[in-house]
mmCIF file of C-alpha atoms in Angstrom:
data_model
loop_
_atom_site.group_PDB
_atom_site.id
_atom_site.type_symbol
_atom_site.label_atom_id
_atom_site.label_comp_id
_atom_site.label_asym_id
_atom_site.label_seq_id
_atom_site.Cartn_x
_atom_site.Cartn_y
_atom_site.Cartn_z
ATOM 1 C CA MET C 27 10.155 -8.517 -0.251
ATOM 2 C CA MET C 28 9.294 -11.676 -2.105
ATOM 3 C CA ALA C 29 7.012 -14.163 -0.425
ATOM 4 C CA ALA C 30 9.560 -16.943 -0.781
ATOM 5 C CA ASN C 31 12.161 -15.133 1.287
ATOM 6 C CA THR C 32 10.959 -15.225 4.882
ATOM 7 C CA SER C 33 14.008 -13.338 6.169
ATOM 8 C CA ASP C 34 12.721 -10.239 4.341
ATOM 9 C CA ARG C 35 9.342 -10.398 6.066
ATOM 10 C CA LEU C 36 8.571 -8.000 8.858
ATOM 11 C CA LYS C 37 9.267 -9.224 12.342
ATOM 12 C CA LEU C 38 5.796 -8.529 13.716
ATOM 13 C CA PRO C 39 4.351 -10.880 16.296
ATOM 14 C CA ASP C 40 3.361 -14.086 14.567
ATOM 15 C CA LEU C 41 -0.355 -13.816 14.087
ATOM 16 C CA HIS C 42 -2.460 -16.525 12.559
ATOM 17 C CA ILE C 43 -3.547 -15.686 9.008
ATOM 18 C CA VAL C 44 -7.221 -15.682 10.044
ATOM 19 C CA THR C 45 -6.458 -13.109 12.747
ATOM 20 C CA LYS C 46 -4.555 -10.921 10.297
ATOM 21 C CA LEU C 47 -7.312 -11.139 7.717
ATOM 22 C CA SER C 48 -10.000 -10.410 10.324
ATOM 23 C CA VAL C 49 -8.144 -7.329 11.542
ATOM 24 C CA PHE C 50 -7.548 -6.209 7.949
ATOM 25 C CA ILE C 51 -11.236 -6.554 7.066
ATOM 26 C CA ALA C 52 -12.354 -4.884 10.312
ATOM 27 C CA LEU C 53 -10.035 -1.919 9.783
ATOM 28 C CA THR C 54 -11.056 -1.550 6.155
ATOM 29 C CA ALA C 55 -14.770 -1.792 6.913
ATOM 30 C CA SER C 56 -14.599 0.595 9.865
ATOM 31 C CA VAL C 57 -13.071 3.284 7.656
ATOM 32 C CA PHE C 58 -16.201 3.256 5.495
ATOM 33 C CA PHE C 59 -18.570 3.637 8.429
ATOM 34 C CA ILE C 60 -16.869 6.744 9.780
ATOM 35 C CA THR C 61 -18.580 9.848 8.424
ATOM 36 C CA ASP C 62 -16.651 12.612 10.205
ATOM 37 C CA LEU C 63 -13.259 13.869 9.041
ATOM 38 C CA LEU C 64 -11.615 14.110 12.481
ATOM 39 C CA PRO C 65 -11.940 10.392 13.358
ATOM 40 C CA LEU C 66 -10.778 9.496 9.824
ATOM 41 C CA PHE C 67 -7.768 11.767 10.226
ATOM 42 C CA LEU C 68 -6.971 10.188 13.612
ATOM 43 C CA PHE C 69 -7.383 6.732 12.076
ATOM 44 C CA LEU C 70 -4.926 7.637 9.315
ATOM 45 C CA ALA C 71 -2.509 9.167 11.833
ATOM 46 C CA LEU C 72 -2.603 6.012 13.975
ATOM 47 C CA THR C 73 -1.968 3.896 10.878
ATOM 48 C CA LEU C 74 1.066 5.991 9.976
ATOM 49 C CA ILE C 75 2.304 5.821 13.578
ATOM 50 C CA GLY C 76 1.956 2.014 13.391
ATOM 51 C CA PHE C 77 4.096 2.002 10.250
ATOM 52 C CA TYR C 78 6.715 4.040 12.102
ATOM 53 C CA VAL C 79 6.635 2.001 15.329
ATOM 54 C CA TYR C 80 6.946 -1.337 13.525
ATOM 55 C CA LYS C 81 9.526 0.154 11.136
ATOM 56 C CA ILE C 82 7.485 -0.789 8.093
ATOM 57 C CA LYS C 83 9.233 0.640 5.072
ATOM 58 C CA LEU C 84 7.375 1.154 1.844
ATOM 59 C CA GLY C 85 10.576 0.622 -0.107
ATOM 60 C CA ARG C 86 9.836 0.565 -3.810
ATOM 61 C CA LEU C 87 6.092 0.781 -3.110
ATOM 62 C CA LYS C 88 6.475 4.412 -2.089
ATOM 63 C CA TRP C 89 5.838 5.414 -5.715
ATOM 64 C CA LEU C 90 2.328 3.956 -5.388
ATOM 65 C CA VAL C 91 1.709 6.169 -2.362
ATOM 66 C CA MET C 92 3.185 9.161 -4.191
ATOM 67 C CA ILE C 93 0.904 8.562 -7.186
ATOM 68 C CA SER C 94 -2.053 8.397 -4.797
ATOM 69 C CA LEU C 95 -1.041 11.742 -3.319
ATOM 70 C CA THR C 96 -0.687 13.388 -6.728
ATOM 71 C CA THR C 97 -4.278 12.479 -7.582
ATOM 72 C CA LEU C 98 -5.683 14.434 -4.624
ATOM 73 C CA PRO C 99 -6.325 17.712 -6.524
ATOM 74 C CA THR C 100 -8.007 15.828 -9.375
ATOM 75 C CA THR C 101 -10.184 13.920 -6.921
ATOM 76 C CA MET C 102 -11.223 17.137 -5.211
ATOM 77 C CA GLY C 103 -11.986 18.727 -8.570
ATOM 78 C CA ILE C 104 -14.193 15.819 -9.615
ATOM 79 C CA PHE C 105 -16.197 15.991 -6.394
ATOM 80 C CA ILE C 106 -16.568 19.778 -6.611
ATOM 81 C CA LEU C 107 -17.653 19.543 -10.250
ATOM 82 C CA SER C 108 -20.142 16.771 -9.540
ATOM 83 C CA HIS C 109 -21.829 18.811 -6.801
ATOM 84 C CA GLY C 110 -21.610 22.068 -8.757
ATOM 85 C CA VAL C 111 -23.123 20.659 -11.947
ATOM 86 C CA HIS C 112 -26.235 19.421 -10.144
ATOM 87 C CA ALA C 113 -26.882 22.344 -7.799
ATOM 88 C CA GLY C 114 -24.893 25.209 -9.315
ATOM 89 C CA PHE C 115 -21.523 26.471 -8.207
ATOM 90 C CA THR C 116 -22.162 28.150 -4.888
ATOM 91 C CA PRO C 117 -19.897 28.346 -1.853
ATOM 92 C CA GLU C 118 -22.036 25.644 -0.235
ATOM 93 C CA THR C 119 -21.661 23.176 -3.126
ATOM 94 C CA ILE C 120 -17.921 23.836 -3.318
ATOM 95 C CA GLU C 121 -17.634 23.244 0.429
ATOM 96 C CA LEU C 122 -19.704 20.069 0.101
ATOM 97 C CA GLY C 123 -17.480 18.873 -2.773
ATOM 98 C CA VAL C 124 -14.323 19.525 -0.756
ATOM 99 C CA HIS C 125 -15.802 17.744 2.277
ATOM 100 C CA GLU C 126 -16.944 14.710 0.283
ATOM 101 C CA SER C 127 -13.605 14.434 -1.529
ATOM 102 C CA ALA C 128 -11.740 14.658 1.773
ATOM 103 C CA LEU C 129 -13.912 11.843 3.163
ATOM 104 C CA PHE C 130 -13.217 9.756 0.067
ATOM 105 C CA ILE C 131 -9.466 10.354 0.240
ATOM 106 C CA MET C 132 -9.314 9.704 3.978
ATOM 107 C CA ARG C 133 -11.065 6.379 3.369
ATOM 108 C CA ILE C 134 -8.982 5.196 0.412
ATOM 109 C CA PHE C 135 -5.518 6.105 1.697
ATOM 110 C CA PRO C 136 -5.721 3.940 4.857
ATOM 111 C CA MET C 137 -6.995 1.047 2.714
ATOM 112 C CA VAL C 138 -3.864 1.281 0.571
ATOM 113 C CA LEU C 139 -1.716 1.309 3.720
ATOM 114 C CA PHE C 140 -3.602 -1.651 5.242
ATOM 115 C CA ASN C 141 -3.120 -3.597 2.029
ATOM 116 C CA ILE C 142 0.616 -2.875 2.044
ATOM 117 C CA LEU C 143 0.824 -3.919 5.699
ATOM 118 C CA PHE C 144 -1.044 -7.169 5.062
ATOM 119 C CA VAL C 145 1.063 -8.039 2.014
ATOM 120 C CA LYS C 146 4.367 -7.227 3.715
ATOM 121 C CA THR C 147 3.538 -9.352 6.755
ATOM 122 C CA THR C 148 1.878 -12.346 5.092
ATOM 123 C CA GLU C 149 3.318 -15.023 2.846
ATOM 124 C CA LEU C 150 1.507 -16.193 -0.253
ATOM 125 C CA ARG C 151 1.323 -19.785 0.991
ATOM 126 C CA GLU C 152 -0.539 -18.569 4.110
ATOM 127 C CA VAL C 153 -3.137 -16.906 1.909
ATOM 128 C CA HIS C 154 -3.421 -20.036 -0.224
ATOM 129 C CA PHE C 155 -4.027 -22.255 2.822
ATOM 130 C CA LEU C 156 -6.573 -19.800 4.232
ATOM 131 C CA LEU C 157 -8.544 -19.676 0.998
ATOM 132 C CA LYS C 158 -8.411 -23.464 0.756
ATOM 133 C CA ALA C 159 -9.612 -23.808 4.361
ATOM 134 C CA LEU C 160 -12.484 -21.419 3.657
ATOM 135 C CA ARG C 161 -13.478 -23.685 0.751
ATOM 136 C CA LEU C 162 -13.851 -20.797 -1.641
ATOM 137 C CA PRO C 163 -14.395 -21.647 -5.295
ATOM 138 C CA THR C 164 -11.173 -22.001 -7.265
ATOM 139 C CA GLU C 165 -11.974 -18.966 -9.428
ATOM 140 C CA ILE C 166 -12.321 -16.697 -6.391
ATOM 141 C CA SER C 167 -9.215 -18.161 -4.750
ATOM 142 C CA LEU C 168 -7.178 -17.524 -7.894
ATOM 143 C CA LEU C 169 -8.495 -13.978 -8.151
ATOM 144 C CA LEU C 170 -7.665 -13.181 -4.525
ATOM 145 C CA THR C 171 -4.228 -14.792 -4.775
ATOM 146 C CA THR C 172 -3.503 -12.767 -7.911
ATOM 147 C CA VAL C 173 -4.548 -9.560 -6.189
ATOM 148 C CA PHE C 174 -2.411 -10.486 -3.177
ATOM 149 C CA ARG C 175 0.627 -11.037 -5.418
ATOM 150 C CA PHE C 176 0.291 -7.637 -7.110
ATOM 151 C CA PHE C 177 2.459 -5.673 -4.645
ATOM 152 C CA PRO C 178 5.332 -8.172 -4.360
ATOM 153 C CA ILE C 179 5.488 -8.445 -8.166
ATOM 154 C CA MET C 180 5.729 -4.657 -8.423
ATOM 155 C CA LEU C 181 8.466 -4.755 -5.833
ATOM 156 C CA GLN C 182 10.357 -7.465 -7.728
ATOM 157 C CA GLU C 183 10.169 -5.435 -10.938
ATOM 158 C CA GLY C 184 11.602 -2.480 -9.016
ATOM 159 C CA GLN C 185 14.443 -4.667 -7.739
ATOM 160 C CA ILE C 186 15.262 -5.825 -11.265
ATOM 161 C CA GLU C 187 15.412 -2.196 -12.395
ATOM 162 C CA TYR C 188 17.615 -1.350 -9.390
ATOM 163 C CA TRP C 189 20.119 -4.135 -10.137
ATOM 164 C CA ALA C 190 20.138 -3.190 -13.819
ATOM 165 C CA LYS C 191 21.134 0.352 -12.828
ATOM 166 C CA ILE C 192 23.887 -1.035 -10.596
ATOM 167 C CA GLY C 193 25.159 -3.232 -13.444
ATOM 168 C CA GLN C 194 25.253 -0.267 -15.791
ATOM 169 C CA LEU C 195 27.119 1.872 -13.226
ATOM 170 C CA VAL C 196 29.630 -0.934 -12.584
ATOM 171 C CA GLU C 197 30.340 -1.185 -16.317
ATOM 172 C CA GLU C 198 30.718 2.584 -16.629
ATOM 173 C CA ASN C 199 32.841 2.903 -13.451
ATOM 174 C CA PRO C 200 34.893 -0.283 -13.036
ATOM 175 C CA ASP C 201 37.210 1.401 -10.503
ATOM 176 C CA LEU C 202 34.420 2.102 -7.992
ATOM 177 C CA PRO C 203 33.606 -0.572 -5.393
ATOM 178 C CA LEU C 204 30.088 -2.009 -5.423
ATOM 179 C CA PRO C 205 29.123 -0.680 -1.936
ATOM 180 C CA LEU C 206 29.984 2.858 -3.059
ATOM 181 C CA ILE C 207 27.841 2.483 -6.196
ATOM 182 C CA GLN C 208 24.935 1.206 -4.073
ATOM 183 C CA ASP C 209 25.321 4.174 -1.708
ATOM 184 C CA ILE C 210 25.265 6.534 -4.691
ATOM 185 C CA LEU C 211 22.009 4.978 -5.942
ATOM 186 C CA VAL C 212 20.446 5.195 -2.476
ATOM 187 C CA GLY C 213 21.491 8.841 -2.309
ATOM 188 C CA LYS C 214 19.797 9.547 -5.656
ATOM 189 C CA GLU C 215 16.477 8.117 -4.390
#
């Protein structure tokens, strides 16, 4: 999913970069103004449904999502401890810690998904032209461009690792055709 290869980009309706950025910022900001768990859960569910409807695959970025999910118990523990230390460990403070951690998680997870969506549907040159048009200082433009490039670089590193595994399997099994080796690797994932 490199920015230079437009054929790998998602085939979403062509939206102007300003529209995409505005929607991204609006979605991200709205998540932080919601204070009830049910609307946050619905917001997350709609985001996941959007990923399914538009056939957005996380590909090699799924490990980032998996890491986020594995931190959930730790996050809950930190919130419970922070409330318990100040007011004592009562059922009310534990419930408050669980509630606050759930709010935090339900706010962060959609942000990660929005970021993935924005990166997978926007080319780096579009971001560059937007930042230039906004007349942001060079330092800020470079920072934002670097942040924007983070996910595709991770993806590229994953692709290098993938092709290295294929090369090793081809050397070890010269009689097997390449498509079969690729299918075996996909099956292992």
